[in-house]
Each structure stands twice: as C-alpha cells, then as structure tokens.
C-alpha cells in the first residue's frame, strides 16, 4: 500500500437545491441567517477534508451521507416545520453548552491539541461531536424503532456499530483536522472533565433527516442473507480475478469452481442438474493454454459434453475478466435454445444475454458501462456483429469468441463466413481468445495454424455406442478391425418377428401404450390444432396418440417446437426425421435407425454419419446406445469404406462459388478501413485458412494473383475505387460497396437491389404492404417456386386497382398473367425473375393480411414448411435491405417503413401478441394462451410466478415456465439498460465542449 497520503474531497452535491436567502424570516434558525451563537457546534460543512493513505492528488467524490434536504425544507420556500423545531432547540443547545463551560472551565491548554484552534473550542467541539444525544427521542431509546421493518433495524444497528467503532476504536488510524484523539486526553482528570459535559441534544431537524436517510438507505425487500451471499460471490470473483492475473503453469485450479464463484456451481446443479464434471472436462478446463488465454480447438464425439466447457469459459470471461463474449452457433433454433438456457444464469450473475438470429440483433450493440454482454449469434449475424464492432473501434470489448461446429469451415458459403469472421478477429484484436468446438478432423493442424491454437482431443462418450448395419435378414455389428468391417450379430426370423410385432401392437399400442401419458398426448394434439388455427396434419392426428411423430422441414416452426418439447418430456417416444435434426436441437435417443445411407442422392460422409449416430445413448438414463444402418447389397462396399475411411479433412471455402467469399472479404476489409492498399490486403490474407491451404486450393493461380483479380472485379462492379498517390495504390469503398457489406447483401444482387429500390421510390405505393413486400422478397428464393398460373391470376384479380397498377409498374401486367393462365403463348419478352418474385410477394402479402399459415398454404397449394421458410428468409432479408438503404440519403423513406415491416414479418401475428412473441421460444399459440391468461405484456411475463404460470397454461412444463420467465426478465432488463445508457449519454458533458479562453 502506498505510504503517501491522498486527500479525498467529499463534496455535497444537490442539483435541486436553491438559495433561500431571500426568504429568511424571524423563524429561520440563526445558523441559516448567517450568524452562529457563541459556542455553537459547527454544523455540517459544505466541504470536509479527510486524509487517506494514498496519493496526494485531490479527488472529488459525491458523499453517500449527502444532506439531501438542506435548505429545501418546505415547498412554500418559507419557514418550515423543521425551521420552527430547530429554532428553540438551538437556544436550548446554546444554553447547555454555556452552563457546561462555566461549571467545568478548561483553562490549561493541552500541548497535543491542534494549534489552529484553542483548547476551549476543541472541548466544545468534542462536546458537540461526540456527546450528542437524540434530544427528546433519546428517552425512548430502542422503543422508537420497534415498528421499523427488520431490514431497517439491521441497517440502524449497523450504522450505530460502525459509528462507535470509527470514533473510539480507530480514532488514531485516521488523521482528521481538529480531531481530539485518545492520546490528547492525558490523564483521568481530563476524561472526567469531558465526561462532565451534559449531552447535547441533536436537533429535531437532524433527527428527522437521519430517520429519512435511514429509511431511504435501508433495503426494503432484500434479506440480509441475500446481501451476505452477494458479498461472498463478489469476494470469490475478486479472488478468481487475482488468481487469473498471477496464474502459472503449475496452477491446476484458480478458483472455487474453475476460477468461478461457488454460486455458479450451485446454479449448474439447480438449473441443469449437473453436480460434477467429467474427467475430460476438468482436464480441458485446467489446460495451460486455457489459463494462459491461448486459443484452443477441442474435439470430441457428439454428446460428449463439449458445450458445458464452453459455457464455463464464457462465464469466466464475463464475471472475472469483465469482458463481453460471442457464442457462434450454426442454426437459429440452437441460438434460441441457448438464449433460453443461459437467461437464468444472466439474471443470477448480472450479465446480459442478447440474441442475434434472423431479424433480431442491434448493430452496433448497446454500449454498456456497468454490465457485460453475451452475444449468442448465428454464423451470418456474428459476422455482421464483428463488422459493426470493428467499425466503432469496440472489437477489443470482445474477450472471448466460442465457435460451435468449427468443422463447418468446410461447409460452402457458410464456412466462408466463419473464416472471414475469425480472420478479422485475429487481425484486429490480439487479446481476444478463440475457442473452437469441432468434430474429429484429419487435418486439424491446418486449423491450428490458421487460429494459432492448440488442440485437445478425446474419444469420451458418456454412454457406450454400438453401431450396427442391417443386410437382408441379418444384423451385423460394425468393426473396422474385421476384414469385412462387419461382424454378424444376429439373424432376423421374419415369421417370428411378425408375430412378435403383432403381439406388441395388441399388448401395448391398443391397450396400455395408448393410455401412456394419455392426457399429455391429448393436450399436445390440442396445441397442434391451435397452432394451425383449427387445422391439423392428419398424419400427426393418427400417430401422436401412439407416441409417434415425424419431424422435417415441411412442418411449421411452431409444430416443430411442440413436437421437440413433447419428445424431450417423454410424451413422444419415436421421431421419424430427416438428417437435419441430427445437427439441430439436442434430442438424444436410446436407438438411432438410419433408413438409408444416402442424403438426397449423395452417399453419407463419415462426419454426417457420426453426427447422426452420435445422438444414440442418453446420459443418465441409458447404459448403452445403439445405431442401426439399413443397407442394400449394392451399398455394402460403400458402407465398408464408410466404416474404415479416414477422418475427413476440412478445407477453406473462400474460393467457393467462383471466389465469392474472397470478393466479399476484400470488400468488407476496405470498407472497414482494415486495409487500404494491396500490400495490406496481402498481409491480411496471409492469416487466413485459404493461405494455409494455398498449395491444395490455389493450383492454377497463386493467392496473390487471386486477390489482384478480385480487386479488379470489385472496381468493375463500382463497389470500390482505386487511386494512386506517392505511396502507391489507395483502395476506397463506394457508397454502393459500403451498403453491400453493411447490409450483408450478395454481391450478385447488390446492383439489382439498388435499381429496384430506386425504381420503387419513384412510384412507391403506401396504401398497402404489397409494394414493400415485393422489395424485400429474397432473390435466392425465386428459383425454389414455380408459379401456378391459375392461382396467380385468381389472386391478382383480388388486388385493388392501385395494387394492380403497382404490379404493372414493376413489370408484370395483368394481360401477361391472364394469357399464361389461359395457356396461351406469350411472345413478349418478360423478365421471369420479376414475375416469380411478385408471385412470392403475393404469398407474403396474403400471409400478412390473414396471419394464418395453413390457409395461405392451402390457397397457393404450397407446403406450409416452404411458406415458413419464405417468411423467415423474408424477415431476415428485410433487415438486410434496411441496413442497405441507410447508406443512401435518397432512400431515407425506407428506414421507418422497413423497420415496421421487419417486425411484422418476423412474427406475422396480431399486433397485441408481438411483445410476447419477442421472448425466446414463445410461438403464436403460446402467445395466445399467455394473452388469454392475463399475461399481456413483457412486464406481466417477467414478473410472473413460474409455478402459477405452469398451472395456468396448458402443456407448459415447469422448466419451460422458468426459462420463459427468465427470458422475459432478461429482455426487460436489456431494454431498460439500453434506455439508461441513452440517458447517460444525453447527460454526459461533451468532451469537445468549447471553453472560454482566458486572455
């Protein structure tokens, strides 16, 4: 501790106080009229100086004991009750002191006293400061506080205890001007002299103020136990932070729970049922590279518990290092699931959980001063988020980036986006740690070199997995050690098997099995019917009573969520699904059966196969999991290769689709001012995975030649400009280029989008949503739907005259649609992309008007799954168009218009349900249930009792209710914090405020 002294200036500040000099009257106390009677104790000063054992610089603070009342006693600005009470007590106090002085004169000066004031005055101060009583309230003693709440009594006792300790026990530790220390009283006679002074009574004004201050400071609804627990958590976090700063390679555990307070461990037990970690998880968390904040890639089989390690590291970053974290997940459903799961942790540990998926997410994010944020984002949203942080010089606020499914670097255009995001973080923020979770890869060294990371691999599975294949009438167990890769397990006797199946159906399905959770199945059927506004899939209506359901892209998002929840809670016991479910939400099973080794027309990759069969085996429920792959004879050879094949390799996809990834990367680098010249571009590209794998991927041309060619293409598209000065070529982005990368718009569509918006602005129709809907219909969805001309013509005739005029303006006249519906040949050259896009716009327009997906699907004879996908894509593209248009002054009308349209497309429900739909995991039918139960706003849901909520709403489990309430609270806190940040920014004094120059 520094031995020097630091002078701390505690200043009373009150923005509402005003002078009352003009209002003084004969009832105003003497001290407020400007004079003080002889011997009167000095009252609270405007400034008090206290010496502390720190630096000498004076620092100004706002006192916690500030006089909140002062001269503002009365709303009439005249003689108040306090003034009337204070005046007679001043006379009594003065009389008592004068009597004490005359009775016990102190004539001999004490050499220990401060020379700045006489010993007589010091005696008077001692008399006033240390022998004050509570006047007429003193006779009541503790009885006066009998009616106070327990929390306020605790506060009062604590204040009195601290005051006594600070005055008598620690009198010598603090140097205060005019303070009489214990050493100043030389002998017993001096003590008797001071004790003989009568106790001066505190004024009634001071008593009222003290009482009100105690009431204001006392926590009204927080128990003492909660306060103590928070103090313990704070202390543990402090210890963990200190340990992290001084960690060495010999350290294995830097805190109570891997560097986190014990409360975090308790929360995992309470919210997740996790009492202990697997051995590999403990080893991984204690790796030197983790404790020394080096990058890490760790690989384990599916269901091995990888995510828990990532969550612990994220909490360490948020709580101990006080840095924001970014968690990148591949799918919207996974983002929503993780937001719901971590919202409770955020509420308990005081950090924000923000969702960046679909149309959700704010760019740049709110800049928080007192709280840290966890951004949970999809791959595309994470890239936009990093771009916005770089543009605002805030990327250093991200202390940790966690990437799930890192092997998706090799997955087409989405893999290219992951590579761009990580390359920018590596280049712009050297202090940011990157953690990647990956499947086992054959070229993990390439990824290590790209991320400058270490690798940890383990083959742990909580439940043993046995893999089988079915060939003809036999079941074989997969074994790469066998010559044929298959070992006979058992034969299938089909006659006996049919009898067994028939007996099982009679015994279980018709009698007991149908009764298993019969009420829950009935509720599920009712929920499914409500989600379709009375309509329901006939297949599900037949299968659900038996505990069976299907799961694929043809379902609406609400149907999928209901079926997933029912399966998780044991209402359904069998799901027939497509391969996408294996990469989606976590739904483990006892047995996984693969009907065919093909995905579409392509034979299974080893990574795909391992991900699917990895779902087999439920930790804590099963002792073993099984997978069965059904084969035909023609697939036997391919299946052997699948079993014995080496682990697949992961390659950069920046060159995917004719180098579109490299073009997008270079454009954003120039737009964000990361690179301004070809030399800087070359330097950045040397840190990409593409550069690491240049020999394998850039065979015909070098990476440098590809970069130069891409710069030329961007210049041709008018996305960048290239100028020359004395230092060489200077690269700058154009308005169109800036709008393209900020809106995350495909380079092939940016010019078309600009022309469509410009043309639309000339004749923008605002009496309906049709024109705006057409402008935000995604270009990449056009090829997925061919118009039904009869339906097209029928829906076109239902449009108003203004809407039909708008259709002709974009290039689709009624005559063309009529001829196509009649089967006639049309000789006029028409832009069929515009025609098909308007058809999809009509689908969206009908959906916005009716908000009933089932009826719209029936009207246009499209699957409800396709319409659901169209709606999701349109809401996301609408957000992109909004950010695109913000970069052009001429497109200013679109800002307000598209903000509301994005909101409508994101939820596509009645306006009163939108606040409830904003909560993660709440779908339309659930929102209707909540609204009808009285939970009509976000505040209602945030303050709901989860137990009451679960009992009030049908088919709502307690765990779901807890997550729902936690998500609502988090969202409410997030909105309140954002508003508070705006208030703080408004009230903050500008740094560049002009000052008056002194001559």
mmCIF file of N, CA and C in Angstrom, residues 759 789 792-793 796-797 799 803-821 826 828-832 834-835 838 842:
data_model
loop_
_atom_site.group_PDB
_atom_site.id
_atom_site.type_symbol
_atom_site.label_atom_id
_atom_site.label_comp_id
_atom_site.label_asym_id
_atom_site.label_seq_id
_atom_site.Cartn_x
_atom_site.Cartn_y
_atom_site.Cartn_z
ATOM 1 N N UNK A 759 -36.209 2.466 -58.428
ATOM 2 C CA UNK A 759 -37.428 2.449 -59.243
ATOM 3 C C UNK A 759 -38.669 2.462 -58.358
ATOM 4 N N UNK A 789 -50.208 -20.696 -62.529
ATOM 5 C CA UNK A 789 -50.752 -19.534 -63.232
ATOM 6 C C UNK A 789 -52.221 -19.279 -62.923
ATOM 7 N N UNK A 792 -52.204 -17.710 -59.612
ATOM 8 C CA UNK A 792 -51.611 -16.382 -59.788
ATOM 9 C C UNK A 792 -52.679 -15.408 -60.289
ATOM 10 N N UNK A 793 -53.397 -15.803 -61.328
ATOM 11 C CA UNK A 793 -54.409 -14.921 -61.920
ATOM 12 C C UNK A 793 -55.564 -14.672 -60.936
ATOM 13 N N UNK A 796 -54.393 -12.280 -58.378
ATOM 14 C CA UNK A 796 -54.153 -10.972 -58.978
ATOM 15 C C UNK A 796 -55.457 -10.196 -59.133
ATOM 16 N N UNK A 797 -56.512 -10.902 -59.504
ATOM 17 C CA UNK A 797 -57.804 -10.220 -59.694
ATOM 18 C C UNK A 797 -58.387 -9.721 -58.374
ATOM 19 N N UNK A 799 -56.682 -8.126 -56.175
ATOM 20 C CA UNK A 799 -55.963 -6.927 -55.778
ATOM 21 C C UNK A 799 -56.765 -5.678 -56.113
ATOM 22 N N UNK A 803 -53.024 -1.574 -56.410
ATOM 23 C CA UNK A 803 -52.072 -2.687 -56.313
ATOM 24 C C UNK A 803 -51.787 -3.291 -57.684
ATOM 25 N N UNK A 804 -52.819 -3.380 -58.541
ATOM 26 C CA UNK A 804 -52.595 -3.877 -59.899
ATOM 27 C C UNK A 804 -51.734 -2.903 -60.710
ATOM 28 N N UNK A 805 -51.913 -1.620 -60.455
ATOM 29 C CA UNK A 805 -51.094 -0.609 -61.118
ATOM 30 C C UNK A 805 -49.628 -0.739 -60.687
ATOM 31 N N UNK A 806 -49.440 -1.010 -59.408
ATOM 32 C CA UNK A 806 -48.079 -1.219 -58.900
ATOM 33 C C UNK A 806 -47.451 -2.445 -59.559
ATOM 34 N N UNK A 807 -48.235 -3.502 -59.752
ATOM 35 C CA UNK A 807 -47.737 -4.714 -60.393
ATOM 36 C C UNK A 807 -47.266 -4.424 -61.815
ATOM 37 N N UNK A 808 -48.027 -3.641 -62.529
ATOM 38 C CA UNK A 808 -47.625 -3.270 -63.889
ATOM 39 C C UNK A 808 -46.365 -2.419 -63.864
ATOM 40 N N UNK A 809 -46.215 -1.598 -62.817
ATOM 41 C CA UNK A 809 -45.051 -0.716 -62.739
ATOM 42 C C UNK A 809 -43.753 -1.501 -62.551
ATOM 43 N N UNK A 810 -43.820 -2.610 -61.838
ATOM 44 C CA UNK A 810 -42.610 -3.403 -61.633
ATOM 45 C C UNK A 810 -42.334 -4.330 -62.808
ATOM 46 N N UNK A 811 -43.316 -4.443 -63.741
ATOM 47 C CA UNK A 811 -43.063 -5.221 -64.946
ATOM 48 C C UNK A 811 -43.913 -6.456 -65.097
ATOM 49 N N UNK A 812 -45.060 -6.552 -64.387
ATOM 50 C CA UNK A 812 -45.941 -7.717 -64.504
ATOM 51 C C UNK A 812 -47.365 -7.214 -64.765
ATOM 52 N N UNK A 813 -47.748 -7.019 -66.045
ATOM 53 C CA UNK A 813 -49.105 -6.555 -66.354
ATOM 54 C C UNK A 813 -50.132 -7.678 -66.221
ATOM 55 N N UNK A 814 -51.380 -7.286 -66.038
ATOM 56 C CA UNK A 814 -52.460 -8.270 -65.878
ATOM 57 C C UNK A 814 -52.617 -9.115 -67.134
ATOM 58 N N UNK A 815 -52.429 -8.521 -68.303
ATOM 59 C CA UNK A 815 -52.621 -9.248 -69.569
ATOM 60 C C UNK A 815 -51.670 -10.440 -69.669
ATOM 61 N N UNK A 816 -50.461 -10.271 -69.211
ATOM 62 C CA UNK A 816 -49.493 -11.366 -69.266
ATOM 63 C C UNK A 816 -49.949 -12.531 -68.391
ATOM 64 N N UNK A 817 -50.391 -12.247 -67.163
ATOM 65 C CA UNK A 817 -50.813 -13.311 -66.256
ATOM 66 C C UNK A 817 -52.064 -13.991 -66.796
ATOM 67 N N UNK A 818 -52.981 -13.223 -67.400
ATOM 68 C CA UNK A 818 -54.213 -13.797 -67.945
ATOM 69 C C UNK A 818 -53.903 -14.764 -69.084
ATOM 70 N N UNK A 819 -52.987 -14.388 -69.960
ATOM 71 C CA UNK A 819 -52.639 -15.265 -71.068
ATOM 72 C C UNK A 819 -51.946 -16.535 -70.582
ATOM 73 N N UNK A 820 -51.079 -16.409 -69.599
ATOM 74 C CA UNK A 820 -50.411 -17.587 -69.062
ATOM 75 C C UNK A 820 -51.416 -18.513 -68.375
ATOM 76 N N UNK A 821 -52.412 -17.924 -67.690
ATOM 77 C CA UNK A 821 -53.428 -18.736 -67.024
ATOM 78 C C UNK A 821 -54.303 -19.452 -68.040
ATOM 79 N N UNK A 826 -47.069 -16.466 -74.995
ATOM 80 C CA UNK A 826 -46.804 -15.031 -74.877
ATOM 81 C C UNK A 826 -45.505 -14.729 -75.602
ATOM 82 N N UNK A 828 -44.194 -11.665 -75.972
ATOM 83 C CA UNK A 828 -43.457 -10.562 -75.352
ATOM 84 C C UNK A 828 -42.391 -11.110 -74.414
ATOM 85 N N UNK A 829 -41.196 -10.544 -74.534
ATOM 86 C CA UNK A 829 -40.121 -10.955 -73.634
ATOM 87 C C UNK A 829 -40.368 -10.382 -72.242
ATOM 88 N N UNK A 830 -40.535 -11.266 -71.320
ATOM 89 C CA UNK A 830 -40.794 -10.859 -69.938
ATOM 90 C C UNK A 830 -39.640 -11.337 -69.059
ATOM 91 N N UNK A 831 -39.349 -10.538 -68.053
ATOM 92 C CA UNK A 831 -38.341 -10.934 -67.057
ATOM 93 C C UNK A 831 -39.017 -11.892 -66.076
ATOM 94 N N UNK A 832 -38.755 -13.189 -66.246
ATOM 95 C CA UNK A 832 -39.447 -14.184 -65.435
ATOM 96 C C UNK A 832 -39.018 -14.143 -63.969
ATOM 97 N N UNK A 834 -38.714 -11.395 -62.297
ATOM 98 C CA UNK A 834 -39.624 -10.406 -61.703
ATOM 99 C C UNK A 834 -41.009 -11.012 -61.520
ATOM 100 N N UNK A 835 -41.452 -11.802 -62.486
ATOM 101 C CA UNK A 835 -42.774 -12.439 -62.409
ATOM 102 C C UNK A 835 -42.834 -13.402 -61.222
ATOM 103 N N UNK A 838 -42.802 -11.538 -57.838
ATOM 104 C CA UNK A 838 -44.094 -10.957 -57.481
ATOM 105 C C UNK A 838 -45.044 -12.035 -56.971
ATOM 106 N N UNK A 842 -46.936 -12.036 -53.408
ATOM 107 C CA UNK A 842 -48.369 -12.223 -53.156
ATOM 108 C C UNK A 842 -48.598 -13.224 -52.025
#
